[in-house]
mmCIF file of C-alpha atoms in Angstrom:
data_model
loop_
_atom_site.group_PDB
_atom_site.id
_atom_site.type_symbol
_atom_site.label_atom_id
_atom_site.label_comp_id
_atom_site.label_asym_id
_atom_site.label_seq_id
_atom_site.Cartn_x
_atom_site.Cartn_y
_atom_site.Cartn_z
ATOM 1 C CA UNK A 199 176.721 -204.679 71.313
ATOM 2 C CA UNK A 200 178.636 -202.201 69.184
ATOM 3 C CA UNK A 201 177.795 -201.856 65.503
ATOM 4 C CA UNK A 202 179.913 -200.832 62.524
ATOM 5 C CA UNK A 203 178.511 -197.330 62.423
ATOM 6 C CA UNK A 204 181.651 -195.448 61.358
ATOM 7 C CA UNK A 205 183.880 -198.267 60.101
ATOM 8 C CA UNK A 206 183.875 -202.056 59.893
ATOM 9 C CA UNK A 207 184.616 -203.509 63.312
ATOM 10 C CA UNK A 208 186.663 -206.676 63.763
ATOM 11 C CA UNK A 209 186.342 -209.667 66.075
ATOM 12 C CA UNK A 210 186.947 -213.394 66.101
ATOM 13 C CA UNK A 211 185.339 -216.530 67.566
ATOM 14 C CA UNK A 212 187.155 -216.755 70.910
ATOM 15 C CA UNK A 213 189.497 -219.645 71.445
ATOM 16 C CA UNK A 214 193.233 -218.932 71.134
ATOM 17 C CA UNK A 215 196.276 -221.103 71.735
ATOM 18 C CA UNK A 216 197.302 -221.542 75.384
ATOM 19 C CA UNK A 217 200.924 -221.056 76.457
ATOM 20 C CA UNK A 218 203.075 -224.165 76.778
ATOM 21 C CA UNK A 219 203.395 -223.670 80.539
ATOM 22 C CA UNK A 220 199.614 -223.862 80.978
ATOM 23 C CA UNK A 221 198.874 -226.853 78.765
ATOM 24 C CA UNK A 222 200.022 -229.629 81.199
ATOM 25 C CA UNK A 223 197.837 -228.186 83.945
ATOM 26 C CA UNK A 224 194.863 -227.958 81.591
ATOM 27 C CA UNK A 225 195.445 -231.593 80.635
ATOM 28 C CA UNK A 226 195.449 -232.666 84.297
ATOM 29 C CA UNK A 227 192.405 -230.535 85.023
ATOM 30 C CA UNK A 228 190.496 -231.907 82.055
ATOM 31 C CA UNK A 229 191.283 -235.503 83.079
ATOM 32 C CA UNK A 230 190.242 -234.983 86.703
ATOM 33 C CA UNK A 231 193.806 -235.351 87.937
ATOM 34 C CA UNK A 232 195.398 -233.292 90.738
ATOM 35 C CA UNK A 233 196.933 -229.938 89.803
ATOM 36 C CA UNK A 234 198.347 -226.882 91.552
ATOM 37 C CA UNK A 235 195.438 -224.449 91.760
ATOM 38 C CA UNK A 236 197.528 -221.413 92.642
ATOM 39 C CA UNK A 237 199.891 -221.997 89.729
ATOM 40 C CA UNK A 238 196.899 -222.554 87.448
ATOM 41 C CA UNK A 239 195.267 -219.255 88.505
ATOM 42 C CA UNK A 240 198.521 -217.332 88.033
ATOM 43 C CA UNK A 241 199.225 -218.798 84.628
ATOM 44 C CA UNK A 242 195.671 -218.091 83.459
ATOM 45 C CA UNK A 243 195.924 -214.447 84.572
ATOM 46 C CA UNK A 244 199.197 -214.082 82.693
ATOM 47 C CA UNK A 245 197.832 -215.853 79.613
ATOM 48 C CA UNK A 246 194.662 -213.741 79.478
ATOM 49 C CA UNK A 247 196.623 -210.521 79.928
ATOM 50 C CA UNK A 248 198.890 -211.564 77.051
ATOM 51 C CA UNK A 249 196.179 -212.588 74.574
ATOM 52 C CA UNK A 250 194.006 -209.546 75.276
ATOM 53 C CA UNK A 251 196.959 -207.233 74.721
ATOM 54 C CA UNK A 252 197.927 -209.030 71.522
ATOM 55 C CA UNK A 253 194.371 -208.839 70.207
ATOM 56 C CA UNK A 254 194.341 -205.078 70.611
ATOM 57 C CA UNK A 255 197.855 -204.758 69.140
ATOM 58 C CA UNK A 256 196.692 -206.790 66.125
ATOM 59 C CA UNK A 257 193.773 -204.423 65.553
ATOM 60 C CA UNK A 258 190.920 -206.572 66.886
ATOM 61 C CA UNK A 259 188.118 -204.305 68.116
ATOM 62 C CA UNK A 260 185.873 -206.771 69.959
ATOM 63 C CA UNK A 261 188.064 -208.898 72.190
ATOM 64 C CA UNK A 262 187.809 -211.788 74.632
ATOM 65 C CA UNK A 263 189.945 -213.860 77.003
ATOM 66 C CA UNK A 264 190.880 -216.516 74.419
ATOM 67 C CA UNK A 265 189.275 -219.134 76.729
ATOM 68 C CA UNK A 266 192.714 -219.520 78.296
ATOM 69 C CA UNK A 267 191.441 -221.155 81.467
ATOM 70 C CA UNK A 268 189.363 -223.813 79.686
ATOM 71 C CA UNK A 269 190.659 -227.098 78.348
ATOM 72 C CA UNK A 270 188.219 -226.805 75.452
ATOM 73 C CA UNK A 271 185.268 -224.706 74.311
ATOM 74 C CA UNK A 272 182.823 -227.081 76.024
ATOM 75 C CA UNK A 273 184.904 -229.445 78.148
ATOM 76 C CA UNK A 274 184.247 -227.512 81.356
ATOM 77 C CA UNK A 275 180.828 -229.061 81.905
ATOM 78 C CA UNK A 276 181.798 -231.528 84.647
ATOM 79 C CA UNK A 277 183.620 -228.746 86.487
ATOM 80 C CA UNK A 278 180.724 -226.264 86.425
ATOM 81 C CA UNK A 279 177.632 -228.461 86.460
ATOM 82 C CA UNK A 280 176.197 -230.926 88.928
ATOM 83 C CA UNK A 281 174.738 -234.088 87.456
ATOM 84 C CA UNK A 282 177.655 -235.236 85.261
ATOM 85 C CA UNK A 283 180.419 -237.751 85.769
ATOM 86 C CA UNK A 284 183.293 -239.025 83.645
ATOM 87 C CA UNK A 285 182.792 -242.622 82.515
ATOM 88 C CA UNK A 286 184.812 -244.971 80.352
ATOM 89 C CA UNK A 287 183.616 -244.932 76.754
ATOM 90 C CA UNK A 288 181.445 -247.863 75.655
ATOM 91 C CA UNK A 289 183.381 -250.669 73.956
ATOM 92 C CA UNK A 290 184.178 -249.729 70.382
ATOM 93 C CA UNK A 291 183.699 -245.982 70.986
ATOM 94 C CA UNK A 292 187.178 -245.152 72.270
ATOM 95 C CA UNK A 293 188.213 -243.559 68.985
ATOM 96 C CA UNK A 294 187.253 -240.372 67.210
ATOM 97 C CA UNK A 295 183.474 -239.753 67.430
ATOM 98 C CA UNK A 296 183.642 -238.324 63.911
ATOM 99 C CA UNK A 297 184.606 -241.718 62.531
ATOM 100 C CA UNK A 298 180.956 -242.516 61.785
ATOM 101 C CA UNK A 299 180.341 -239.220 59.962
ATOM 102 C CA UNK A 300 179.575 -238.754 56.283
ATOM 103 C CA UNK A 301 183.080 -237.396 55.664
ATOM 104 C CA UNK A 302 184.903 -240.312 57.321
ATOM 105 C CA UNK A 303 182.735 -242.840 55.515
ATOM 106 C CA UNK A 304 183.283 -241.166 52.165
ATOM 107 C CA UNK A 305 187.015 -240.590 52.492
ATOM 108 C CA UNK A 306 188.459 -243.298 54.807
ATOM 109 C CA UNK A 307 191.923 -243.225 53.178
ATOM 110 C CA UNK A 308 192.292 -239.473 53.704
ATOM 111 C CA UNK A 309 191.193 -239.522 57.346
ATOM 112 C CA UNK A 310 193.326 -242.538 58.216
ATOM 113 C CA UNK A 311 196.319 -240.678 56.740
ATOM 114 C CA UNK A 312 195.320 -237.487 58.587
ATOM 115 C CA UNK A 313 195.071 -239.270 61.951
ATOM 116 C CA UNK A 314 198.473 -240.910 61.439
ATOM 117 C CA UNK A 315 200.026 -237.525 60.697
ATOM 118 C CA UNK A 316 198.365 -236.020 63.758
ATOM 119 C CA UNK A 317 199.628 -238.809 66.035
ATOM 120 C CA UNK A 318 203.135 -238.508 64.632
ATOM 121 C CA UNK A 319 203.124 -234.737 65.135
ATOM 122 C CA UNK A 320 201.572 -234.951 68.573
ATOM 123 C CA UNK A 321 198.771 -232.784 67.274
ATOM 124 C CA UNK A 322 195.071 -233.147 67.212
ATOM 125 C CA UNK A 323 193.248 -236.348 67.929
ATOM 126 C CA UNK A 324 189.630 -236.979 68.598
ATOM 127 C CA UNK A 325 189.864 -239.938 70.905
ATOM 128 C CA UNK A 326 187.853 -240.603 74.047
ATOM 129 C CA UNK A 327 190.588 -242.514 75.841
ATOM 130 C CA UNK A 328 190.099 -240.398 78.954
ATOM 131 C CA UNK A 329 186.380 -241.108 79.087
ATOM 132 C CA UNK A 330 183.158 -239.327 78.214
ATOM 133 C CA UNK A 331 180.983 -237.070 80.351
ATOM 134 C CA UNK A 332 177.550 -238.544 81.063
ATOM 135 C CA UNK A 333 174.507 -237.049 82.757
ATOM 136 C CA UNK A 334 173.790 -239.314 85.724
ATOM 137 C CA UNK A 335 171.815 -236.997 88.030
ATOM 138 C CA UNK A 336 169.841 -233.764 88.198
ATOM 139 C CA UNK A 337 171.615 -230.975 86.331
ATOM 140 C CA UNK A 338 172.300 -227.698 88.142
ATOM 141 C CA UNK A 339 174.920 -224.963 87.941
ATOM 142 C CA UNK A 340 177.790 -224.862 90.425
ATOM 143 C CA UNK A 341 180.266 -222.753 88.476
ATOM 144 C CA UNK A 342 179.406 -219.365 89.985
ATOM 145 C CA UNK A 343 182.855 -218.809 91.505
ATOM 146 C CA UNK A 344 184.594 -220.056 88.358
ATOM 147 C CA UNK A 345 182.740 -217.794 85.957
ATOM 148 C CA UNK A 346 183.255 -214.850 88.348
ATOM 149 C CA UNK A 347 186.982 -215.558 88.286
ATOM 150 C CA UNK A 348 186.924 -215.642 84.456
ATOM 151 C CA UNK A 349 185.117 -212.298 84.396
ATOM 152 C CA UNK A 350 187.437 -210.615 86.882
ATOM 153 C CA UNK A 351 190.517 -211.929 85.100
ATOM 154 C CA UNK A 352 189.286 -210.531 81.799
ATOM 155 C CA UNK A 353 188.340 -207.183 83.317
ATOM 156 C CA UNK A 354 191.831 -206.857 84.824
ATOM 157 C CA UNK A 355 193.427 -207.669 81.474
ATOM 158 C CA UNK A 356 191.381 -204.973 79.702
ATOM 159 C CA UNK A 357 192.608 -202.102 81.856
ATOM 160 C CA UNK A 358 194.443 -199.442 79.882
ATOM 161 C CA UNK A 359 193.960 -201.126 76.505
ATOM 162 C CA UNK A 360 192.041 -199.782 73.483
ATOM 163 C CA UNK A 361 189.009 -201.815 72.443
ATOM 164 C CA UNK A 362 185.443 -201.281 71.238
ATOM 165 C CA UNK A 363 183.634 -204.114 72.959
ATOM 166 C CA UNK A 364 184.167 -207.371 74.886
ATOM 167 C CA UNK A 365 182.560 -210.774 74.434
ATOM 168 C CA UNK A 366 182.747 -214.025 76.385
ATOM 169 C CA UNK A 367 181.862 -217.425 74.881
ATOM 170 C CA UNK A 368 179.667 -220.036 76.582
ATOM 171 C CA UNK A 369 178.389 -223.337 75.271
ATOM 172 C CA UNK A 370 174.814 -223.771 74.077
ATOM 173 C CA UNK A 371 172.471 -226.204 75.856
ATOM 174 C CA UNK A 372 171.780 -227.779 72.464
ATOM 175 C CA UNK A 373 175.441 -228.703 72.023
ATOM 176 C CA UNK A 374 175.633 -230.451 75.370
ATOM 177 C CA UNK A 375 172.328 -232.185 74.639
ATOM 178 C CA UNK A 376 173.672 -233.423 71.309
ATOM 179 C CA UNK A 377 177.037 -234.629 72.558
ATOM 180 C CA UNK A 378 176.823 -235.755 76.217
ATOM 181 C CA UNK A 379 174.646 -238.861 76.852
ATOM 182 C CA UNK A 380 171.727 -238.726 79.274
ATOM 183 C CA UNK A 381 171.266 -241.594 81.723
ATOM 184 C CA UNK A 382 169.054 -239.740 84.215
ATOM 185 C CA UNK A 383 166.172 -237.807 82.653
ATOM 186 C CA UNK A 384 163.133 -239.669 81.345
ATOM 187 C CA UNK A 385 162.862 -237.659 78.124
ATOM 188 C CA UNK A 386 165.098 -235.648 75.843
ATOM 189 C CA UNK A 387 162.946 -232.612 76.529
ATOM 190 C CA UNK A 388 163.479 -232.797 80.264
ATOM 191 C CA UNK A 389 167.228 -233.189 79.811
ATOM 192 C CA UNK A 390 167.560 -230.238 77.424
ATOM 193 C CA UNK A 391 165.375 -227.993 79.585
ATOM 194 C CA UNK A 392 167.508 -228.774 82.641
ATOM 195 C CA UNK A 393 170.629 -227.893 80.684
ATOM 196 C CA UNK A 394 169.079 -224.624 79.503
ATOM 197 C CA UNK A 395 168.048 -223.667 83.080
ATOM 198 C CA UNK A 396 171.551 -224.354 84.412
ATOM 199 C CA UNK A 397 173.399 -222.578 81.586
ATOM 200 C CA UNK A 398 171.185 -219.551 81.988
ATOM 201 C CA UNK A 399 173.007 -218.792 85.250
ATOM 202 C CA UNK A 400 176.331 -218.595 83.407
ATOM 203 C CA UNK A 401 174.776 -216.477 80.665
ATOM 204 C CA UNK A 402 173.347 -214.023 83.190
ATOM 205 C CA UNK A 403 176.703 -213.671 84.933
ATOM 206 C CA UNK A 404 178.377 -212.759 81.619
ATOM 207 C CA UNK A 405 175.655 -210.270 80.688
ATOM 208 C CA UNK A 406 175.634 -208.720 84.160
ATOM 209 C CA UNK A 407 179.406 -208.167 83.854
ATOM 210 C CA UNK A 408 178.728 -205.912 80.884
ATOM 211 C CA UNK A 409 180.106 -208.328 78.278
ATOM 212 C CA UNK A 410 178.467 -209.537 75.119
ATOM 213 C CA UNK A 411 177.493 -213.204 75.470
ATOM 214 C CA UNK A 412 178.539 -215.517 72.627
ATOM 215 C CA UNK A 413 176.566 -218.764 72.412
ATOM 216 C CA UNK A 414 178.641 -221.510 70.766
ATOM 217 C CA UNK A 415 176.900 -224.372 68.941
ATOM 218 C CA UNK A 416 178.804 -225.989 66.050
ATOM 219 C CA UNK A 417 176.457 -229.002 66.207
ATOM 220 C CA UNK A 418 173.519 -226.962 64.896
ATOM 221 C CA UNK A 419 175.143 -227.129 61.483
ATOM 222 C CA UNK A 420 177.388 -230.216 61.795
ATOM 223 C CA UNK A 421 174.549 -232.537 62.817
ATOM 224 C CA UNK A 422 174.010 -233.341 59.152
ATOM 225 C CA UNK A 423 177.635 -234.343 58.606
ATOM 226 C CA UNK A 424 177.805 -236.296 61.858
ATOM 227 C CA UNK A 425 174.676 -238.349 61.109
ATOM 228 C CA UNK A 426 174.900 -239.945 57.663
ATOM 229 C CA UNK A 427 171.503 -241.604 57.815
ATOM 230 C CA UNK A 428 169.386 -238.466 58.207
ATOM 231 C CA UNK A 429 168.102 -236.142 55.481
ATOM 232 C CA UNK A 430 168.377 -232.385 55.215
ATOM 233 C CA UNK A 431 164.694 -232.159 56.175
ATOM 234 C CA UNK A 432 165.336 -234.275 59.264
ATOM 235 C CA UNK A 433 168.248 -232.042 60.222
ATOM 236 C CA UNK A 434 166.099 -228.937 59.850
ATOM 237 C CA UNK A 435 163.490 -230.413 62.171
ATOM 238 C CA UNK A 436 166.180 -231.367 64.675
ATOM 239 C CA UNK A 437 167.782 -227.901 64.490
ATOM 240 C CA UNK A 438 164.457 -226.125 64.996
ATOM 241 C CA UNK A 439 164.001 -228.069 68.249
ATOM 242 C CA UNK A 440 167.490 -227.077 69.402
ATOM 243 C CA UNK A 441 166.756 -223.432 68.667
ATOM 244 C CA UNK A 442 163.739 -223.618 70.975
ATOM 245 C CA UNK A 443 166.027 -224.792 73.788
ATOM 246 C CA UNK A 444 168.553 -222.030 73.083
ATOM 247 C CA UNK A 445 165.810 -219.410 73.197
ATOM 248 C CA UNK A 446 164.457 -220.883 76.416
ATOM 249 C CA UNK A 447 167.894 -220.466 77.978
ATOM 250 C CA UNK A 448 167.988 -216.829 76.765
ATOM 251 C CA UNK A 449 164.550 -215.792 77.971
ATOM 252 C CA UNK A 450 164.600 -212.312 79.428
ATOM 253 C CA UNK A 451 168.102 -211.596 78.115
ATOM 254 C CA UNK A 452 168.177 -208.698 75.603
ATOM 255 C CA UNK A 453 169.005 -210.080 72.112
ATOM 256 C CA UNK A 454 171.332 -207.122 71.470
ATOM 257 C CA UNK A 455 173.575 -208.468 74.255
ATOM 258 C CA UNK A 456 173.899 -211.890 72.584
ATOM 259 C CA UNK A 457 175.706 -213.182 69.535
ATOM 260 C CA UNK A 458 175.394 -216.750 68.221
ATOM 261 C CA UNK A 459 178.209 -218.745 66.617
ATOM 262 C CA UNK A 460 178.012 -221.907 64.554
ATOM 263 C CA UNK A 461 180.574 -223.437 62.206
ATOM 264 C CA UNK A 462 181.856 -226.687 60.736
ATOM 265 C CA UNK A 463 184.347 -227.186 63.573
ATOM 266 C CA UNK A 464 187.996 -228.098 62.971
ATOM 267 C CA UNK A 465 187.663 -230.700 60.227
ATOM 268 C CA UNK A 466 190.382 -229.965 57.675
ATOM 269 C CA UNK A 467 189.285 -232.716 55.295
ATOM 270 C CA UNK A 468 187.548 -232.578 51.916
ATOM 271 C CA UNK A 469 184.370 -231.203 53.582
ATOM 272 C CA UNK A 470 182.087 -232.078 50.640
ATOM 273 C CA UNK A 471 179.361 -233.215 53.068
ATOM 274 C CA UNK A 472 178.973 -229.987 54.998
ATOM 275 C CA UNK A 473 175.393 -228.789 55.301
ATOM 276 C CA UNK A 474 174.800 -225.858 53.005
ATOM 277 C CA UNK A 475 174.031 -222.521 54.607
ATOM 278 C CA UNK A 476 170.878 -222.089 52.528
ATOM 279 C CA UNK A 477 169.404 -225.146 54.255
ATOM 280 C CA UNK A 478 169.842 -223.835 57.821
ATOM 281 C CA UNK A 479 170.137 -220.030 57.789
ATOM 282 C CA UNK A 480 166.413 -219.318 58.266
ATOM 283 C CA UNK A 481 166.392 -221.555 61.361
ATOM 284 C CA UNK A 482 169.561 -219.844 62.679
ATOM 285 C CA UNK A 483 167.798 -216.496 62.356
ATOM 286 C CA UNK A 484 165.118 -217.703 64.792
ATOM 287 C CA UNK A 485 167.667 -217.589 67.631
ATOM 288 C CA UNK A 486 167.061 -214.632 69.937
ATOM 289 C CA UNK A 487 170.448 -213.050 69.278
ATOM 290 C CA UNK A 488 171.547 -209.685 67.960
ATOM 291 C CA UNK A 489 174.314 -211.100 65.754
ATOM 292 C CA UNK A 490 175.169 -214.335 63.976
ATOM 293 C CA UNK A 491 178.724 -215.638 63.431
ATOM 294 C CA UNK A 492 179.296 -218.274 60.757
ATOM 295 C CA UNK A 493 181.920 -219.755 58.452
ATOM 296 C CA UNK A 494 182.501 -218.287 54.975
ATOM 297 C CA UNK A 495 186.263 -217.892 54.505
ATOM 298 C CA UNK A 496 187.081 -221.429 53.420
ATOM 299 C CA UNK A 497 186.694 -222.362 49.740
ATOM 300 C CA UNK A 498 183.822 -224.734 50.450
ATOM 301 C CA UNK A 499 181.609 -221.907 51.697
ATOM 302 C CA UNK A 500 182.984 -218.595 50.421
ATOM 303 C CA UNK A 501 180.283 -218.382 47.720
ATOM 304 C CA UNK A 502 177.506 -218.556 50.305
ATOM 305 C CA UNK A 503 177.332 -214.799 50.773
ATOM 306 C CA UNK A 504 174.778 -215.059 47.967
ATOM 307 C CA UNK A 505 172.460 -216.838 50.413
ATOM 308 C CA UNK A 506 171.709 -213.488 52.041
ATOM 309 C CA UNK A 507 170.339 -212.110 48.812
ATOM 310 C CA UNK A 508 167.386 -214.451 49.414
ATOM 311 C CA UNK A 509 167.465 -214.865 53.183
ATOM 312 C CA UNK A 510 167.819 -211.389 54.619
ATOM 313 C CA UNK A 511 168.584 -211.180 58.334
ATOM 314 C CA UNK A 512 165.777 -209.788 60.513
ATOM 315 C CA UNK A 513 165.745 -206.026 60.885
ATOM 316 C CA UNK A 514 168.525 -204.718 63.097
ATOM 317 C CA UNK A 515 170.463 -207.998 63.198
ATOM 318 C CA UNK A 516 174.218 -208.131 62.597
ATOM 319 C CA UNK A 517 176.167 -210.652 60.519
ATOM 320 C CA UNK A 518 179.660 -211.718 61.623
ATOM 321 C CA UNK A 519 180.934 -213.665 58.609
ATOM 322 C CA UNK A 520 184.235 -215.460 58.863
ATOM 323 C CA UNK A 521 186.639 -213.657 56.518
ATOM 324 C CA UNK A 522 189.768 -215.446 57.742
ATOM 325 C CA UNK A 523 190.105 -219.225 58.075
ATOM 326 C CA UNK A 524 191.305 -221.311 61.012
ATOM 327 C CA UNK A 525 192.202 -224.300 58.835
ATOM 328 C CA UNK A 526 195.187 -222.983 56.871
ATOM 329 C CA UNK A 527 198.523 -221.382 57.650
ATOM 330 C CA UNK A 528 198.148 -219.205 54.544
ATOM 331 C CA UNK A 529 197.589 -215.627 55.698
ATOM 332 C CA UNK A 530 194.763 -214.065 53.736
ATOM 333 C CA UNK A 531 195.693 -210.908 51.819
ATOM 334 C CA UNK A 532 194.023 -207.804 53.263
ATOM 335 C CA UNK A 533 192.619 -206.959 49.817
ATOM 336 C CA UNK A 534 190.845 -210.338 49.709
ATOM 337 C CA UNK A 535 189.528 -209.841 53.229
ATOM 338 C CA UNK A 536 188.216 -206.409 52.211
ATOM 339 C CA UNK A 537 186.501 -207.928 49.201
ATOM 340 C CA UNK A 538 184.807 -210.533 51.387
ATOM 341 C CA UNK A 539 183.602 -207.853 53.810
ATOM 342 C CA UNK A 540 182.281 -205.597 51.055
ATOM 343 C CA UNK A 541 180.264 -208.443 49.523
ATOM 344 C CA UNK A 542 178.252 -208.782 52.718
ATOM 345 C CA UNK A 543 177.974 -205.052 53.303
ATOM 346 C CA UNK A 544 176.564 -204.493 49.828
ATOM 347 C CA UNK A 545 173.806 -206.999 50.566
ATOM 348 C CA UNK A 546 172.821 -206.296 54.168
ATOM 349 C CA UNK A 547 174.238 -202.835 54.846
ATOM 350 C CA UNK A 548 177.646 -201.811 56.187
ATOM 351 C CA UNK A 549 176.311 -201.135 59.699
ATOM 352 C CA UNK A 550 175.071 -204.722 59.860
ATOM 353 C CA UNK A 551 178.488 -206.379 59.286
ATOM 354 C CA UNK A 552 181.313 -207.133 61.725
ATOM 355 C CA UNK A 553 184.348 -208.890 60.270
ATOM 356 C CA UNK A 554 185.136 -212.170 62.018
ATOM 357 C CA UNK A 555 186.858 -215.549 61.752
ATOM 358 C CA UNK A 556 185.482 -218.942 60.728
ATOM 359 C CA UNK A 557 186.161 -220.686 64.025
ATOM 360 C CA UNK A 558 188.463 -220.603 67.049
ATOM 361 C CA UNK A 559 192.197 -221.022 66.570
ATOM 362 C CA UNK A 560 192.506 -223.501 69.461
ATOM 363 C CA UNK A 561 189.288 -225.431 69.961
ATOM 364 C CA UNK A 562 191.103 -227.504 72.573
ATOM 365 C CA UNK A 563 193.464 -226.024 75.111
ATOM 366 C CA UNK A 564 195.887 -228.923 74.800
ATOM 367 C CA UNK A 565 196.471 -228.467 71.087
ATOM 368 C CA UNK A 566 195.932 -226.004 68.307
ATOM 369 C CA UNK A 567 194.149 -226.486 65.013
ATOM 370 C CA UNK A 568 196.160 -226.861 61.831
ATOM 371 C CA UNK A 569 197.027 -223.164 62.025
ATOM 372 C CA UNK A 570 200.135 -222.427 64.084
ATOM 373 C CA UNK A 571 199.535 -220.015 66.978
ATOM 374 C CA UNK A 572 201.992 -217.476 65.598
ATOM 375 C CA UNK A 573 200.084 -217.402 62.319
ATOM 376 C CA UNK A 574 196.814 -216.578 64.066
ATOM 377 C CA UNK A 575 198.221 -213.178 65.080
ATOM 378 C CA UNK A 576 199.286 -212.517 61.481
ATOM 379 C CA UNK A 577 195.778 -213.368 60.357
ATOM 380 C CA UNK A 578 194.314 -210.962 62.930
ATOM 381 C CA UNK A 579 196.560 -208.166 61.649
ATOM 382 C CA UNK A 580 195.464 -208.949 58.084
ATOM 383 C CA UNK A 581 191.853 -208.933 59.259
ATOM 384 C CA UNK A 582 192.262 -205.479 60.764
ATOM 385 C CA UNK A 583 193.936 -204.142 57.605
ATOM 386 C CA UNK A 584 191.276 -205.723 55.419
ATOM 387 C CA UNK A 585 188.570 -204.049 57.531
ATOM 388 C CA UNK A 586 190.323 -200.690 57.078
ATOM 389 C CA UNK A 587 190.398 -201.182 53.311
ATOM 390 C CA UNK A 588 186.735 -202.169 53.264
ATOM 391 C CA UNK A 589 185.816 -199.175 55.387
ATOM 392 C CA UNK A 590 187.456 -196.827 52.894
ATOM 393 C CA UNK A 591 185.308 -198.281 50.149
ATOM 394 C CA UNK A 592 182.091 -198.368 52.139
ATOM 395 C CA UNK A 593 182.401 -194.943 53.770
ATOM 396 C CA UNK A 594 184.229 -193.245 50.879
ATOM 397 C CA UNK A 595 187.133 -192.076 52.987
ATOM 398 C CA UNK A 596 190.781 -191.962 52.045
#
């Protein structure tokens, strides 16, 4: 992957809002309902071409397809993997799976209010009313044609546009393991290994296309919040086991072709129960990746750049700190973005920093986060300007 050798490069996490014309098809596709495949393919090509062009126009250096053809950042499992089927949720589990988390338990009034606002606005919801995906048979990969189509669509969209590098996100085996129930394999280890073996085929296709592979796993750091009855020590033990599975899936893949992303997802609540970066960063650094993307733009975590004064990244590794937030419609001032970038560069070296975002701006294709899609492009432009300001400071150029 490219490094910030002459100036601070810019990127983001991946997911961007889908056009209104595509959303109904993505909804049908996600629910296993019939849809017009030709119309879907055409709309995805148009959407990818648009978001790639707008990324470059906004000043983003390291671009992607915005996950336009996916209903969510991990909801494509049933489509691309054998061994899963959609089942009705168990009684009492039809609602938001976050309802049992530390945050929901601590602030029930806030989250009840937030869910009512979301329902009224037709916005986000976390329900499982359309069922949950369950492993009911041997896991194997069947998405070869689909990932090839994603790759070719992105390559076509890149033609004639200025960019420094290209990445493509894919879900981590650890995230599927943590979120989709297993009813087939005898042990957790067997289930997670099967997931890693299957996902490896998608990873190799992305690498072979010449793209940087981004491994997405928010659960590595949200496991603590989602499980109120476990300690930080327990979470560290759990996370270390998940890292082993991620590395198994990456065996033989050059670390410099891989970047890893974790974050606190799309929760826009008080967030006082987020796991602190100091309690997980050393485990994150064990992942066989060349770069690490994480959340530091929101006010709950902005101070955590100090963590890297104690926990230095391994030699040659790149940090991709989030310097713009996905949870607010306030557009960060470029001077603030530059300040955030320079903090990291002063600690780990300017060539070891790429400026990024906290999380995706549309974790689900059928809705956006609390940031309006039009604001995301303003944030990207501010990110690019902030990186230019930081580069002037760090390279001493006017």
